[in-house]
XYZ file of N, CA, C and O in Angstrom:
232
model
N 0.844 -1.168 0.000
C 0.000 0.000 0.000
C 0.890 1.232 0.000
O 1.906 1.274 0.665
N 0.496 2.241 -0.749
C 1.286 3.460 -0.854
C 0.585 4.580 -0.122
O -0.585 4.836 -0.355
N 1.303 5.238 0.785
C 0.758 6.385 1.491
C 1.109 7.647 0.720
O 2.219 7.784 0.226
N 0.146 8.552 0.640
C 0.388 9.833 -0.009
C 0.311 10.901 1.066
O -0.713 11.079 1.695
N 1.405 11.582 1.267
C 1.418 12.616 2.300
C 0.805 13.896 1.762
O 0.693 14.100 0.558
N 0.401 14.773 2.675
C -0.187 16.050 2.297
C 0.788 16.887 1.481
O 0.381 17.655 0.622
N 2.073 16.753 1.754
C 3.056 17.562 1.038
C 3.143 17.158 -0.427
O 3.478 17.974 -1.269
N 2.830 15.906 -0.748
C 2.883 15.462 -2.134
C 1.735 16.022 -2.953
O 1.859 16.214 -4.152
N 0.583 16.266 -2.330
C -0.582 16.762 -3.044
C -0.814 18.243 -2.823
O -1.648 18.836 -3.485
N -0.071 18.834 -1.925
C -0.246 20.244 -1.602
C 0.052 21.106 -2.817
O 1.037 20.905 -3.507
N -0.825 22.073 -3.076
C -0.606 22.990 -4.179
C -1.178 22.522 -5.498
O -1.251 23.286 -6.440
N -1.593 21.267 -5.581
C -2.188 20.760 -6.810
C -3.699 20.893 -6.726
O -4.301 20.557 -5.726
N -4.309 21.369 -7.792
C -5.766 21.441 -7.843
C -6.298 20.035 -8.086
O -5.757 19.282 -8.884
N -7.354 19.691 -7.384
C -7.960 18.381 -7.565
C -8.736 18.380 -8.868
O -9.546 19.261 -9.131
N -8.499 17.396 -9.705
C -9.170 17.309 -10.991
C -10.507 16.604 -10.821
O -10.604 15.619 -10.092
N -11.553 17.093 -11.510
C -12.854 16.438 -11.413
C -12.814 15.061 -12.066
O -12.021 14.817 -12.975
N -13.668 14.179 -11.598
C -13.747 12.840 -12.175
C -14.264 12.929 -13.603
O -15.075 13.790 -13.935
N -13.786 12.046 -14.442
C -14.222 12.030 -15.838
C -15.718 11.753 -15.912
O -16.240 10.899 -15.206
N -16.400 12.497 -16.750
C -17.826 12.270 -16.945
C -18.721 12.946 -15.928
O -19.929 12.777 -15.964
N -18.155 13.727 -15.020
C -18.958 14.406 -14.004
C -19.317 15.792 -14.512
O -18.457 16.568 -14.902
N -20.603 16.090 -14.527
C -21.085 17.399 -14.956
C -21.198 18.276 -13.712
O -22.126 18.148 -12.915
N -20.208 19.151 -13.528
C -20.161 19.991 -12.326
C -21.418 20.841 -12.163
O -21.894 21.042 -11.054
N -21.954 21.347 -13.268
C -23.156 22.183 -13.194
C -24.352 21.368 -12.702
O -25.125 21.820 -11.864
N -24.487 20.149 -13.204
C -25.580 19.284 -12.776
C -25.447 18.932 -11.302
O -26.425 18.972 -10.548
N -24.243 18.611 -10.873
C -24.007 18.293 -9.459
C -24.384 19.483 -8.587
O -25.079 19.341 -7.578
N -23.965 20.684 -8.988
C -24.289 21.889 -8.222
C -25.794 22.107 -8.152
O -26.332 22.472 -7.096
N -26.503 21.875 -9.251
C -27.960 22.033 -9.265
C -28.639 21.025 -8.339
O -29.566 21.369 -7.603
N -28.184 19.781 -8.378
C -28.777 18.746 -7.528
C -28.535 19.027 -6.049
O -29.434 18.859 -5.219
N -27.330 19.477 -5.711
C -27.016 19.813 -4.324
C -27.871 20.988 -3.866
O -28.458 20.962 -2.776
N -27.982 22.018 -4.694
C -28.796 23.187 -4.339
C -30.256 22.795 -4.146
O -30.915 23.251 -3.193
N -30.764 21.941 -5.006
C -32.165 21.494 -4.892
C -32.380 20.686 -3.613
O -33.365 20.870 -2.906
N -31.455 19.799 -3.317
C -31.569 18.984 -2.103
C -31.544 19.873 -0.861
O -32.343 19.693 0.062
N -30.640 20.851 -0.838
C -30.546 21.744 0.311
C -31.807 22.596 0.437
O -32.292 22.825 1.542
N -32.351 23.062 -0.684
C -33.575 23.868 -0.659
C -34.756 23.055 -0.128
O -35.640 23.598 0.529
N -34.748 21.754 -0.411
C -35.807 20.870 0.078
C -35.568 20.395 1.504
O -36.349 19.623 2.048
N -34.458 20.823 2.091
C -34.151 20.456 3.464
C -33.529 19.076 3.621
O -33.492 18.541 4.720
N -33.041 18.490 2.523
C -32.415 17.181 2.600
C -30.965 17.317 3.029
O -30.261 18.217 2.597
N -30.544 16.412 3.884
C -29.130 16.348 4.268
C -28.455 15.347 3.360
O -28.963 14.254 3.147
N -27.312 15.713 2.829
C -26.597 14.814 1.933
C -25.639 13.915 2.689
O -25.429 12.764 2.324
N -25.040 14.441 3.754
C -24.054 13.676 4.509
C -24.421 13.680 5.980
O -25.328 14.380 6.411
N -23.717 12.886 6.758
C -23.918 12.854 8.200
C -25.018 11.893 8.610
O -25.599 11.170 7.796
N -25.282 11.883 9.884
C -26.284 10.991 10.485
C -27.643 11.194 9.819
O -28.188 12.289 9.811
N -28.168 10.126 9.216
C -29.473 10.189 8.574
C -29.468 10.855 7.210
O -30.517 11.046 6.614
N -28.304 11.209 6.693
C -28.202 11.872 5.390
C -28.451 10.904 4.245
O -28.455 9.687 4.403
N -28.667 11.471 3.079
C -28.984 10.682 1.896
C -27.882 9.675 1.562
O -28.169 8.520 1.248
N -26.630 10.091 1.633
C -25.540 9.159 1.315
C -25.503 7.989 2.284
O -25.280 6.842 1.887
N -25.739 8.266 3.555
C -25.739 7.186 4.545
C -26.907 6.234 4.302
O -26.782 5.022 4.484
N -28.039 6.767 3.874
C -29.197 5.914 3.595
C -28.960 5.035 2.376
O -29.355 3.872 2.353
N -28.312 5.594 1.359
C -28.071 4.854 0.122
C -26.911 3.877 0.229
O -26.893 2.854 -0.441
N -25.921 4.237 1.055
C -24.710 3.424 1.202
C -24.400 3.222 2.677
O -23.469 3.805 3.205
N -25.196 2.397 3.346
C -24.956 2.193 4.787
C -23.616 1.526 5.031
O -23.119 0.787 4.175
N -23.044 1.798 6.196
C -21.770 1.150 6.518
C -21.971 -0.366 6.641
O -23.057 -0.831 6.963
N -20.928 -1.120 6.367
C -21.039 -2.570 6.506
C -21.293 -2.964 7.963
O -20.885 -2.244 8.874
N -21.965 -4.066 8.180
C -22.239 -4.482 9.562
C -20.946 -4.785 10.301
O -19.994 -5.308 9.724
N -20.932 -4.451 11.560
C -19.759 -4.725 12.399
C -19.844 -6.155 12.909
O -20.923 -6.700 13.074
N -18.690 -6.721 13.200
C -18.646 -8.068 13.776
C -19.215 -8.064 15.187
O -19.360 -7.013 15.811
N -19.561 -9.208 15.683
C -20.067 -9.301 17.048
C -19.006 -8.855 18.026
O -17.824 -9.186 17.890
N -19.416 -8.096 19.005
C -18.467 -7.588 19.974
C -18.612 -8.286 21.293
O -19.570 -8.727 21.727
């Protein structure tokens, strides 16, 4: 596994993923926020769509 330190990425602009329409993403985020939807965090849309894997028995 390769670790990337902050100094290696510092100063570089993050490139958008191929095929991502930034304008569409911005519109969807604005619409969700206007409707009062949370995208991240406890009970947010991302957590509902992609729940964390179950933990082993403790």
